[in-house]
């Protein structure tokens, strides 16, 4: 199972949406997420049809967090043109895990 890591700290279990179909589905149809979801090759997200609020970390090619927002259900997120991936987690979790703008996130197996 992959993990969301920052430096030497393991932050959470991680799902990685490798396919376009998986990225498009994201967290739709769920009532919650226990860990986080990494969406590679993603610059914008939405919460249309979502059942819960999420934290969204927009990351550059090196995994550095460029922007961190909380999105309620039924919202469209602004695209971040410099972003190369997005990490989604239950609202409040990214901040609770110490993630902020400038934090470097990575996938570790």
mmCIF file of N, CA, C and O in Angstrom:
data_model
loop_
_atom_site.group_PDB
_atom_site.id
_atom_site.type_symbol
_atom_site.label_atom_id
_atom_site.label_comp_id
_atom_site.label_asym_id
_atom_site.label_seq_id
_atom_site.Cartn_x
_atom_site.Cartn_y
_atom_site.Cartn_z
ATOM 1 N N UNK A 1 0.844 -1.187 0.000
ATOM 2 C CA UNK A 1 0.000 0.000 0.000
ATOM 3 C C UNK A 1 0.885 1.243 0.000
ATOM 4 O O UNK A 1 1.826 1.335 0.773
ATOM 5 N N UNK A 2 0.571 2.222 -0.845
ATOM 6 C CA UNK A 2 1.344 3.463 -0.826
ATOM 7 C C UNK A 2 0.987 4.334 0.375
ATOM 8 O O UNK A 2 -0.098 4.210 0.957
ATOM 9 N N UNK A 3 1.910 5.221 0.705
ATOM 10 C CA UNK A 3 1.736 6.144 1.825
ATOM 11 C C UNK A 3 2.001 7.562 1.360
ATOM 12 O O UNK A 3 2.842 7.789 0.492
ATOM 13 N N UNK A 4 1.307 8.524 1.958
ATOM 14 C CA UNK A 4 1.586 9.935 1.744
ATOM 15 C C UNK A 4 2.645 10.326 2.759
ATOM 16 O O UNK A 4 2.450 10.163 3.966
ATOM 17 N N UNK A 5 3.782 10.835 2.250
ATOM 18 C CA UNK A 5 4.936 11.107 3.091
ATOM 19 C C UNK A 5 5.390 12.549 2.887
ATOM 20 O O UNK A 5 5.318 13.083 1.774
ATOM 21 N N UNK A 6 5.878 13.160 3.957
ATOM 22 C CA UNK A 6 6.526 14.467 3.888
ATOM 23 C C UNK A 6 7.809 14.370 4.689
ATOM 24 O O UNK A 6 7.766 14.177 5.912
ATOM 25 N N UNK A 7 8.945 14.453 3.982
ATOM 26 C CA UNK A 7 10.229 14.273 4.663
ATOM 27 C C UNK A 7 10.308 12.879 5.235
ATOM 28 O O UNK A 7 10.097 11.896 4.527
ATOM 29 N N UNK A 8 10.548 12.778 6.545
ATOM 30 C CA UNK A 8 10.632 11.464 7.186
ATOM 31 C C UNK A 8 9.337 11.099 7.908
ATOM 32 O O UNK A 8 9.296 10.133 8.661
ATOM 33 N N UNK A 9 8.270 11.874 7.675
ATOM 34 C CA UNK A 9 6.990 11.617 8.347
ATOM 35 C C UNK A 9 5.990 10.954 7.416
ATOM 36 O O UNK A 9 5.740 11.435 6.311
ATOM 37 N N UNK A 10 5.410 9.858 7.862
ATOM 38 C CA UNK A 10 4.296 9.217 7.153
ATOM 39 C C UNK A 10 3.027 9.919 7.622
ATOM 40 O O UNK A 10 2.720 9.931 8.809
ATOM 41 N N UNK A 11 2.298 10.514 6.663
ATOM 42 C CA UNK A 11 1.113 11.278 7.014
ATOM 43 C C UNK A 11 -0.159 10.447 6.994
ATOM 44 O O UNK A 11 -1.028 10.609 7.854
ATOM 45 N N UNK A 12 -0.291 9.577 5.972
ATOM 46 C CA UNK A 12 -1.548 8.830 5.831
ATOM 47 C C UNK A 12 -1.389 7.728 4.804
ATOM 48 O O UNK A 12 -0.483 7.763 3.968
ATOM 49 N N UNK A 13 -2.311 6.760 4.850
ATOM 50 C CA UNK A 13 -2.404 5.791 3.759
ATOM 51 C C UNK A 13 -2.852 6.557 2.517
ATOM 52 O O UNK A 13 -3.469 7.622 2.613
ATOM 53 N N UNK A 14 -2.529 6.013 1.349
ATOM 54 C CA UNK A 14 -2.735 6.769 0.128
ATOM 55 C C UNK A 14 -3.262 5.885 -0.985
ATOM 56 O O UNK A 14 -2.791 4.766 -1.175
ATOM 57 N N UNK A 15 -4.236 6.394 -1.709
ATOM 58 C CA UNK A 15 -4.684 5.789 -2.951
ATOM 59 C C UNK A 15 -4.140 6.666 -4.070
ATOM 60 O O UNK A 15 -4.117 7.885 -3.937
ATOM 61 N N UNK A 16 -3.701 6.053 -5.163
ATOM 62 C CA UNK A 16 -3.203 6.810 -6.304
ATOM 63 C C UNK A 16 -4.107 6.531 -7.498
ATOM 64 O O UNK A 16 -4.323 5.378 -7.863
ATOM 65 N N UNK A 17 -4.629 7.603 -8.093
ATOM 66 C CA UNK A 17 -5.533 7.499 -9.243
ATOM 67 C C UNK A 17 -4.693 7.548 -10.517
ATOM 68 O O UNK A 17 -4.477 8.610 -11.088
ATOM 69 N N UNK A 18 -4.208 6.395 -10.959
ATOM 70 C CA UNK A 18 -3.312 6.336 -12.117
ATOM 71 C C UNK A 18 -4.032 6.544 -13.443
ATOM 72 O O UNK A 18 -3.484 7.167 -14.346
ATOM 73 N N UNK A 19 -5.246 6.050 -13.576
ATOM 74 C CA UNK A 19 -5.935 6.122 -14.872
ATOM 75 C C UNK A 19 -6.790 7.380 -14.964
ATOM 76 O O UNK A 19 -7.197 7.966 -13.954
ATOM 77 N N UNK A 20 -7.096 7.784 -16.188
ATOM 78 C CA UNK A 20 -7.966 8.942 -16.421
ATOM 79 C C UNK A 20 -9.347 8.695 -15.815
ATOM 80 O O UNK A 20 -9.949 9.602 -15.229
ATOM 81 N N UNK A 21 -9.850 7.478 -15.941
ATOM 82 C CA UNK A 21 -11.171 7.157 -15.384
ATOM 83 C C UNK A 21 -11.161 7.285 -13.865
ATOM 84 O O UNK A 21 -12.105 7.806 -13.267
ATOM 85 N N UNK A 22 -10.103 6.813 -13.232
ATOM 86 C CA UNK A 22 -9.998 6.883 -11.764
ATOM 87 C C UNK A 22 -9.862 8.334 -11.301
ATOM 88 O O UNK A 22 -10.431 8.743 -10.299
ATOM 89 N N UNK A 23 -9.106 9.141 -12.056
ATOM 90 C CA UNK A 23 -8.973 10.557 -11.718
ATOM 91 C C UNK A 23 -10.317 11.266 -11.869
ATOM 92 O O UNK A 23 -10.679 12.107 -11.044
ATOM 93 N N UNK A 24 -11.063 10.934 -12.916
ATOM 94 C CA UNK A 24 -12.365 11.561 -13.139
ATOM 95 C C UNK A 24 -13.356 11.203 -12.030
ATOM 96 O O UNK A 24 -14.157 12.042 -11.616
ATOM 97 N N UNK A 25 -13.302 9.981 -11.538
ATOM 98 C CA UNK A 25 -14.210 9.541 -10.479
ATOM 99 C C UNK A 25 -13.808 10.136 -9.134
ATOM 100 O O UNK A 25 -14.662 10.496 -8.321
ATOM 101 N N UNK A 26 -12.503 10.244 -8.876
ATOM 102 C CA UNK A 26 -12.032 10.832 -7.618
ATOM 103 C C UNK A 26 -12.679 10.200 -6.412
ATOM 104 O O UNK A 26 -12.662 8.979 -6.247
ATOM 105 N N UNK A 27 -13.292 11.028 -5.586
ATOM 106 C CA UNK A 27 -13.933 10.550 -4.354
ATOM 107 C C UNK A 27 -15.454 10.473 -4.469
ATOM 108 O O UNK A 27 -16.143 10.293 -3.470
ATOM 109 N N UNK A 28 -15.981 10.583 -5.694
ATOM 110 C CA UNK A 28 -17.430 10.516 -5.880
ATOM 111 C C UNK A 28 -17.985 9.170 -5.412
ATOM 112 O O UNK A 28 -17.362 8.132 -5.601
ATOM 113 N N UNK A 29 -19.145 9.216 -4.794
ATOM 114 C CA UNK A 29 -19.810 8.003 -4.340
ATOM 115 C C UNK A 29 -19.394 7.543 -2.959
ATOM 116 O O UNK A 29 -19.918 6.562 -2.451
ATOM 117 N N UNK A 30 -18.479 8.246 -2.339
ATOM 118 C CA UNK A 30 -18.027 7.869 -0.997
ATOM 119 C C UNK A 30 -18.643 8.784 0.053
ATOM 120 O O UNK A 30 -18.997 9.919 -0.228
ATOM 121 N N UNK A 31 -18.682 8.290 1.275
ATOM 122 C CA UNK A 31 -19.145 9.083 2.403
ATOM 123 C C UNK A 31 -17.981 9.680 3.183
ATOM 124 O O UNK A 31 -18.176 10.567 4.007
ATOM 125 N N UNK A 32 -16.773 9.181 2.948
ATOM 126 C CA UNK A 32 -15.572 9.658 3.637
ATOM 127 C C UNK A 32 -14.348 9.018 2.999
ATOM 128 O O UNK A 32 -14.464 8.118 2.163
ATOM 129 N N UNK A 33 -13.184 9.495 3.386
ATOM 130 C CA UNK A 33 -11.930 8.846 3.018
ATOM 131 C C UNK A 33 -11.068 8.802 4.269
ATOM 132 O O UNK A 33 -10.972 9.801 4.996
ATOM 133 N N UNK A 34 -10.476 7.659 4.517
ATOM 134 C CA UNK A 34 -9.684 7.478 5.723
ATOM 135 C C UNK A 34 -8.298 8.097 5.577
ATOM 136 O O UNK A 34 -7.784 8.706 6.503
ATOM 137 N N UNK A 35 -7.692 7.976 4.409
ATOM 138 C CA UNK A 35 -6.362 8.529 4.173
ATOM 139 C C UNK A 35 -6.440 9.677 3.190
ATOM 140 O O UNK A 35 -7.103 10.675 3.436
ATOM 141 N N UNK A 36 -5.758 9.521 2.061
ATOM 142 C CA UNK A 36 -5.743 10.574 1.045
ATOM 143 C C UNK A 36 -5.766 9.947 -0.343
ATOM 144 O O UNK A 36 -5.494 8.757 -0.510
ATOM 145 N N UNK A 37 -6.070 10.776 -1.335
ATOM 146 C CA UNK A 37 -6.093 10.355 -2.734
ATOM 147 C C UNK A 37 -5.163 11.273 -3.508
ATOM 148 O O UNK A 37 -5.294 12.499 -3.437
ATOM 149 N N UNK A 38 -4.198 10.689 -4.232
ATOM 150 C CA UNK A 38 -3.255 11.435 -5.068
ATOM 151 C C UNK A 38 -3.758 11.362 -6.503
ATOM 152 O O UNK A 38 -3.992 10.273 -7.031
ATOM 153 N N UNK A 39 -3.913 12.523 -7.135
ATOM 154 C CA UNK A 39 -4.379 12.616 -8.515
ATOM 155 C C UNK A 39 -3.246 13.181 -9.375
ATOM 156 O O UNK A 39 -3.092 14.401 -9.477
ATOM 157 N N UNK A 40 -2.421 12.309 -9.966
ATOM 158 C CA UNK A 40 -1.352 12.819 -10.831
ATOM 159 C C UNK A 40 -1.934 13.442 -12.103
ATOM 160 O O UNK A 40 -3.070 13.153 -12.469
ATOM 161 N N UNK A 41 -1.153 14.305 -12.735
ATOM 162 C CA UNK A 41 -1.559 14.950 -13.990
ATOM 163 C C UNK A 41 -2.898 15.682 -13.839
ATOM 164 O O UNK A 41 -3.755 15.607 -14.703
ATOM 165 N N UNK A 42 -3.060 16.391 -12.723
ATOM 166 C CA UNK A 42 -4.300 17.099 -12.428
ATOM 167 C C UNK A 42 -3.981 18.529 -12.001
ATOM 168 O O UNK A 42 -3.082 18.746 -11.202
ATOM 169 N N UNK A 43 -4.752 19.481 -12.558
ATOM 170 C CA UNK A 43 -4.556 20.898 -12.224
ATOM 171 C C UNK A 43 -5.785 21.540 -11.608
ATOM 172 O O UNK A 43 -5.718 22.657 -11.113
ATOM 173 N N UNK A 44 -6.921 20.845 -11.683
ATOM 174 C CA UNK A 44 -8.171 21.392 -11.137
ATOM 175 C C UNK A 44 -9.062 20.240 -10.705
ATOM 176 O O UNK A 44 -8.999 19.153 -11.279
ATOM 177 N N UNK A 45 -9.879 20.502 -9.698
ATOM 178 C CA UNK A 45 -10.827 19.490 -9.213
ATOM 179 C C UNK A 45 -12.172 20.164 -8.960
ATOM 180 O O UNK A 45 -12.278 21.392 -8.936
ATOM 181 N N UNK A 46 -13.190 19.344 -8.776
ATOM 182 C CA UNK A 46 -14.516 19.837 -8.406
ATOM 183 C C UNK A 46 -15.074 18.911 -7.342
ATOM 184 O O UNK A 46 -14.556 17.809 -7.118
ATOM 185 N N UNK A 47 -16.115 19.372 -6.687
ATOM 186 C CA UNK A 47 -16.790 18.537 -5.687
ATOM 187 C C UNK A 47 -18.264 18.361 -6.053
ATOM 188 O O UNK A 47 -19.092 18.125 -5.178
ATOM 189 N N UNK A 48 -18.569 18.438 -7.344
ATOM 190 C CA UNK A 48 -19.939 18.229 -7.807
ATOM 191 C C UNK A 48 -20.347 16.787 -7.514
ATOM 192 O O UNK A 48 -19.671 15.850 -7.930
ATOM 193 N N UNK A 49 -21.408 16.613 -6.780
ATOM 194 C CA UNK A 49 -21.873 15.281 -6.423
ATOM 195 C C UNK A 49 -21.208 14.688 -5.190
ATOM 196 O O UNK A 49 -21.544 13.584 -4.786
ATOM 197 N N UNK A 50 -20.287 15.417 -4.595
ATOM 198 C CA UNK A 50 -19.602 14.907 -3.400
ATOM 199 C C UNK A 50 -20.530 14.958 -2.192
ATOM 200 O O UNK A 50 -21.422 15.805 -2.120
ATOM 201 N N UNK A 51 -20.268 14.077 -1.244
ATOM 202 C CA UNK A 51 -21.087 13.990 -0.033
ATOM 203 C C UNK A 51 -20.417 14.632 1.171
ATOM 204 O O UNK A 51 -21.019 14.714 2.239
ATOM 205 N N UNK A 52 -19.164 15.070 1.030
ATOM 206 C CA UNK A 52 -18.445 15.644 2.169
ATOM 207 C C UNK A 52 -17.430 16.660 1.661
ATOM 208 O O UNK A 52 -17.044 16.654 0.494
ATOM 209 N N UNK A 53 -17.008 17.538 2.544
ATOM 210 C CA UNK A 53 -16.004 18.546 2.210
ATOM 211 C C UNK A 53 -14.614 17.908 2.198
ATOM 212 O O UNK A 53 -14.349 16.953 2.931
ATOM 213 N N UNK A 54 -13.744 18.466 1.349
ATOM 214 C CA UNK A 54 -12.387 17.928 1.232
ATOM 215 C C UNK A 54 -11.353 19.047 1.306
ATOM 216 O O UNK A 54 -11.629 20.197 0.974
ATOM 217 N N UNK A 55 -10.162 18.673 1.742
ATOM 218 C CA UNK A 55 -8.975 19.515 1.605
ATOM 219 C C UNK A 55 -8.330 19.155 0.284
ATOM 220 O O UNK A 55 -8.291 17.971 -0.095
ATOM 221 N N UNK A 56 -7.813 20.154 -0.417
ATOM 222 C CA UNK A 56 -7.155 19.950 -1.698
ATOM 223 C C UNK A 56 -5.791 20.624 -1.656
ATOM 224 O O UNK A 56 -5.704 21.821 -1.368
ATOM 225 N N UNK A 57 -4.747 19.857 -1.915
ATOM 226 C CA UNK A 57 -3.398 20.396 -2.022
ATOM 227 C C UNK A 57 -2.976 20.300 -3.480
ATOM 228 O O UNK A 57 -2.919 19.204 -4.038
ATOM 229 N N UNK A 58 -2.719 21.449 -4.088
ATOM 230 C CA UNK A 58 -2.224 21.505 -5.469
ATOM 231 C C UNK A 58 -0.703 21.478 -5.399
ATOM 232 O O UNK A 58 -0.102 22.324 -4.719
ATOM 233 N N UNK A 59 -0.079 20.524 -6.100
ATOM 234 C CA UNK A 59 1.365 20.323 -6.005
ATOM 235 C C UNK A 59 2.045 20.509 -7.356
ATOM 236 O O UNK A 59 1.474 20.175 -8.403
ATOM 237 N N UNK A 60 3.289 20.993 -7.325
ATOM 238 C CA UNK A 60 4.064 21.126 -8.559
ATOM 239 C C UNK A 60 4.711 19.785 -8.906
ATOM 240 O O UNK A 60 4.455 18.765 -8.249
ATOM 241 N N UNK A 61 5.577 19.788 -9.902
ATOM 242 C CA UNK A 61 6.190 18.544 -10.380
ATOM 243 C C UNK A 61 7.062 17.878 -9.323
ATOM 244 O O UNK A 61 7.290 16.666 -9.371
ATOM 245 N N UNK A 62 7.559 18.644 -8.357
ATOM 246 C CA UNK A 62 8.396 18.088 -7.283
ATOM 247 C C UNK A 62 7.599 17.690 -6.053
ATOM 248 O O UNK A 62 8.174 17.243 -5.070
ATOM 249 N N UNK A 63 6.264 17.893 -6.094
ATOM 250 C CA UNK A 63 5.425 17.558 -4.946
ATOM 251 C C UNK A 63 5.302 18.679 -3.935
ATOM 252 O O UNK A 63 4.717 18.492 -2.870
ATOM 253 N N UNK A 64 5.834 19.848 -4.244
ATOM 254 C CA UNK A 64 5.713 20.994 -3.344
ATOM 255 C C UNK A 64 4.301 21.564 -3.422
ATOM 256 O O UNK A 64 3.794 21.814 -4.510
ATOM 257 N N UNK A 65 3.685 21.764 -2.256
ATOM 258 C CA UNK A 65 2.325 22.290 -2.206
ATOM 259 C C UNK A 65 2.336 23.765 -2.610
ATOM 260 O O UNK A 65 3.000 24.589 -1.981
ATOM 261 N N UNK A 66 1.598 24.065 -3.677
ATOM 262 C CA UNK A 66 1.493 25.429 -4.187
ATOM 263 C C UNK A 66 0.312 26.177 -3.579
ATOM 264 O O UNK A 66 0.347 27.391 -3.403
ATOM 265 N N UNK A 67 -0.761 25.456 -3.317
ATOM 266 C CA UNK A 67 -1.982 26.041 -2.755
ATOM 267 C C UNK A 67 -2.709 24.958 -1.972
ATOM 268 O O UNK A 67 -2.635 23.777 -2.311
ATOM 269 N N UNK A 68 -3.388 25.374 -0.929
ATOM 270 C CA UNK A 68 -4.149 24.463 -0.076
ATOM 271 C C UNK A 68 -5.508 25.098 0.170
ATOM 272 O O UNK A 68 -5.582 26.230 0.664
ATOM 273 N N UNK A 69 -6.576 24.397 -0.222
ATOM 274 C CA UNK A 69 -7.933 24.923 -0.047
ATOM 275 C C UNK A 69 -8.841 23.830 0.514
ATOM 276 O O UNK A 69 -8.574 22.645 0.355
ATOM 277 N N UNK A 70 -9.900 24.267 1.156
ATOM 278 C CA UNK A 70 -10.961 23.362 1.596
ATOM 279 C C UNK A 70 -12.166 23.637 0.713
ATOM 280 O O UNK A 70 -12.539 24.797 0.519
ATOM 281 N N UNK A 71 -12.730 22.575 0.162
ATOM 282 C CA UNK A 71 -13.875 22.714 -0.744
ATOM 283 C C UNK A 71 -15.085 21.984 -0.180
ATOM 284 O O UNK A 71 -14.991 20.801 0.152
ATOM 285 N N UNK A 72 -16.184 22.695 -0.089
ATOM 286 C CA UNK A 72 -17.451 22.078 0.292
ATOM 287 C C UNK A 72 -18.028 21.353 -0.919
ATOM 288 O O UNK A 72 -17.631 21.618 -2.056
ATOM 289 N N UNK A 73 -18.985 20.458 -0.705
ATOM 290 C CA UNK A 73 -19.633 19.782 -1.836
ATOM 291 C C UNK A 73 -20.261 20.778 -2.804
ATOM 292 O O UNK A 73 -20.665 21.873 -2.425
ATOM 293 N N UNK A 74 -20.330 20.370 -4.074
ATOM 294 C CA UNK A 74 -20.967 21.120 -5.153
ATOM 295 C C UNK A 74 -20.231 22.415 -5.494
ATOM 296 O O UNK A 74 -20.846 23.434 -5.752
ATOM 297 N N UNK A 75 -18.897 22.358 -5.512
ATOM 298 C CA UNK A 75 -18.083 23.513 -5.868
ATOM 299 C C UNK A 75 -17.155 23.165 -7.036
ATOM 300 O O UNK A 75 -16.789 22.005 -7.237
ATOM 301 N N UNK A 76 -16.767 24.190 -7.793
ATOM 302 C CA UNK A 76 -15.756 24.052 -8.839
ATOM 303 C C UNK A 76 -14.488 24.721 -8.341
ATOM 304 O O UNK A 76 -14.523 25.871 -7.917
ATOM 305 N N UNK A 77 -13.377 23.986 -8.391
ATOM 306 C CA UNK A 77 -12.108 24.558 -7.980
ATOM 307 C C UNK A 77 -11.442 25.310 -9.122
ATOM 308 O O UNK A 77 -11.610 24.964 -10.291
ATOM 309 N N UNK A 78 -10.693 26.340 -8.787
ATOM 310 C CA UNK A 78 -9.944 27.080 -9.794
ATOM 311 C C UNK A 78 -8.740 26.260 -10.243
ATOM 312 O O UNK A 78 -8.052 25.664 -9.412
ATOM 313 N N UNK A 79 -8.462 26.237 -11.539
ATOM 314 C CA UNK A 79 -7.264 25.526 -11.996
ATOM 315 C C UNK A 79 -6.003 26.237 -11.514
ATOM 316 O O UNK A 79 -5.970 27.467 -11.441
ATOM 317 N N UNK A 80 -5.015 25.469 -11.179
ATOM 318 C CA UNK A 80 -3.695 25.993 -10.818
ATOM 319 C C UNK A 80 -2.764 25.552 -11.929
ATOM 320 O O UNK A 80 -2.389 24.372 -12.008
ATOM 321 N N UNK A 81 -2.415 26.470 -12.818
ATOM 322 C CA UNK A 81 -1.672 26.114 -14.019
ATOM 323 C C UNK A 81 -0.302 25.524 -13.728
ATOM 324 O O UNK A 81 0.209 24.714 -14.497
ATOM 325 N N UNK A 82 0.313 25.886 -12.616
ATOM 326 C CA UNK A 82 1.632 25.343 -12.262
ATOM 327 C C UNK A 82 1.527 23.966 -11.599
ATOM 328 O O UNK A 82 2.540 23.282 -11.427
ATOM 329 N N UNK A 83 0.314 23.556 -11.239
ATOM 330 C CA UNK A 83 0.135 22.266 -10.560
ATOM 331 C C UNK A 83 0.323 21.114 -11.534
ATOM 332 O O UNK A 83 -0.023 21.202 -12.710
ATOM 333 N N UNK A 84 0.872 20.034 -11.020
ATOM 334 C CA UNK A 84 1.043 18.810 -11.794
ATOM 335 C C UNK A 84 0.342 17.629 -11.133
ATOM 336 O O UNK A 84 0.210 16.564 -11.715
ATOM 337 N N UNK A 85 -0.108 17.823 -9.891
ATOM 338 C CA UNK A 85 -0.867 16.787 -9.189
ATOM 339 C C UNK A 85 -1.676 17.447 -8.083
ATOM 340 O O UNK A 85 -1.429 18.598 -7.713
ATOM 341 N N UNK A 86 -2.635 16.681 -7.583
ATOM 342 C CA UNK A 86 -3.504 17.151 -6.508
ATOM 343 C C UNK A 86 -3.613 16.040 -5.478
ATOM 344 O O UNK A 86 -3.677 14.861 -5.828
ATOM 345 N N UNK A 87 -3.624 16.416 -4.210
ATOM 346 C CA UNK A 87 -3.888 15.474 -3.127
ATOM 347 C C UNK A 87 -5.191 15.895 -2.470
ATOM 348 O O UNK A 87 -5.366 17.067 -2.129
ATOM 349 N N UNK A 88 -6.108 14.947 -2.324
ATOM 350 C CA UNK A 88 -7.391 15.198 -1.666
ATOM 351 C C UNK A 88 -7.482 14.384 -0.388
ATOM 352 O O UNK A 88 -7.045 13.236 -0.349
ATOM 353 N N UNK A 89 -8.067 14.994 0.640
ATOM 354 C CA UNK A 89 -8.287 14.313 1.919
ATOM 355 C C UNK A 89 -9.541 14.893 2.555
ATOM 356 O O UNK A 89 -10.013 15.967 2.156
ATOM 357 N N UNK A 90 -10.087 14.185 3.538
ATOM 358 C CA UNK A 90 -11.240 14.684 4.281
ATOM 359 C C UNK A 90 -10.903 16.073 4.829
ATOM 360 O O UNK A 90 -9.776 16.315 5.269
ATOM 361 N N UNK A 91 -11.857 16.993 4.786
ATOM 362 C CA UNK A 91 -11.635 18.369 5.236
ATOM 363 C C UNK A 91 -11.027 18.387 6.639
ATOM 364 O O UNK A 91 -11.497 17.695 7.542
ATOM 365 N N UNK A 92 -9.977 19.160 6.788
ATOM 366 C CA UNK A 92 -9.288 19.311 8.068
ATOM 367 C C UNK A 92 -8.078 18.421 8.225
ATOM 368 O O UNK A 92 -7.188 18.720 9.028
ATOM 369 N N UNK A 93 -8.012 17.329 7.463
ATOM 370 C CA UNK A 93 -6.914 16.384 7.655
ATOM 371 C C UNK A 93 -5.565 16.903 7.180
ATOM 372 O O UNK A 93 -4.554 16.704 7.862
ATOM 373 N N UNK A 94 -5.492 17.555 6.021
ATOM 374 C CA UNK A 94 -4.187 18.020 5.552
ATOM 375 C C UNK A 94 -3.562 18.985 6.549
ATOM 376 O O UNK A 94 -2.381 18.864 6.883
ATOM 377 N N UNK A 95 -4.343 19.921 7.045
ATOM 378 C CA UNK A 95 -3.805 20.857 8.043
ATOM 379 C C UNK A 95 -3.448 20.127 9.337
ATOM 380 O O UNK A 95 -2.441 20.427 9.968
ATOM 381 N N UNK A 96 -4.275 19.182 9.730
ATOM 382 C CA UNK A 96 -3.993 18.403 10.951
ATOM 383 C C UNK A 96 -2.699 17.623 10.812
ATOM 384 O O UNK A 96 -1.952 17.447 11.780
ATOM 385 N N UNK A 97 -2.402 17.179 9.576
ATOM 386 C CA UNK A 97 -1.161 16.447 9.328
ATOM 387 C C UNK A 97 0.040 17.372 9.159
ATOM 388 O O UNK A 97 1.149 16.916 8.918
ATOM 389 N N UNK A 98 -0.196 18.700 9.253
ATOM 390 C CA UNK A 98 0.904 19.654 9.155
ATOM 391 C C UNK A 98 1.242 20.084 7.735
ATOM 392 O O UNK A 98 2.286 20.678 7.503
ATOM 393 N N UNK A 99 0.357 19.796 6.785
ATOM 394 C CA UNK A 99 0.597 20.183 5.391
ATOM 395 C C UNK A 99 0.232 21.657 5.225
ATOM 396 O O UNK A 99 -0.825 22.096 5.664
ATOM 397 N N UNK A 100 1.132 22.410 4.594
ATOM 398 C CA UNK A 100 0.928 23.828 4.327
ATOM 399 C C UNK A 100 1.571 24.150 2.987
ATOM 400 O O UNK A 100 2.285 23.313 2.409
ATOM 401 N N UNK A 101 1.328 25.347 2.485
ATOM 402 C CA UNK A 101 2.014 25.785 1.269
ATOM 403 C C UNK A 101 3.511 25.684 1.509
ATOM 404 O O UNK A 101 4.013 26.105 2.556
ATOM 405 N N UNK A 102 4.215 25.059 0.576
ATOM 406 C CA UNK A 102 5.655 24.855 0.702
ATOM 407 C C UNK A 102 6.046 23.460 1.185
ATOM 408 O O UNK A 102 7.198 23.047 1.010
ATOM 409 N N UNK A 103 5.116 22.722 1.777
ATOM 410 C CA UNK A 103 5.384 21.344 2.201
ATOM 411 C C UNK A 103 5.630 20.491 0.958
ATOM 412 O O UNK A 103 4.943 20.642 -0.034
ATOM 413 N N UNK A 104 6.592 19.598 1.032
ATOM 414 C CA UNK A 104 6.857 18.671 -0.074
ATOM 415 C C UNK A 104 6.215 17.332 0.270
ATOM 416 O O UNK A 104 6.509 16.742 1.307
ATOM 417 N N UNK A 105 5.322 16.879 -0.606
ATOM 418 C CA UNK A 105 4.626 15.605 -0.433
ATOM 419 C C UNK A 105 5.140 14.607 -1.449
ATOM 420 O O UNK A 105 5.515 14.977 -2.564
ATOM 421 N N UNK A 106 5.141 13.338 -1.065
ATOM 422 C CA UNK A 106 5.537 12.304 -2.013
ATOM 423 C C UNK A 106 4.810 11.005 -1.713
ATOM 424 O O UNK A 106 4.282 10.802 -0.614
ATOM 425 N N UNK A 107 4.773 10.156 -2.727
ATOM 426 C CA UNK A 107 4.196 8.825 -2.610
ATOM 427 C C UNK A 107 5.320 7.879 -2.276
ATOM 428 O O UNK A 107 6.356 7.873 -2.939
ATOM 429 N N UNK A 108 5.124 7.078 -1.233
ATOM 430 C CA UNK A 108 6.128 6.080 -0.878
ATOM 431 C C UNK A 108 5.451 4.719 -0.779
ATOM 432 O O UNK A 108 4.373 4.586 -0.207
ATOM 433 N N UNK A 109 6.102 3.712 -1.367
ATOM 434 C CA UNK A 109 5.542 2.346 -1.361
ATOM 435 C C UNK A 109 6.218 1.509 -0.309
ATOM 436 O O UNK A 109 7.306 1.691 0.072
#
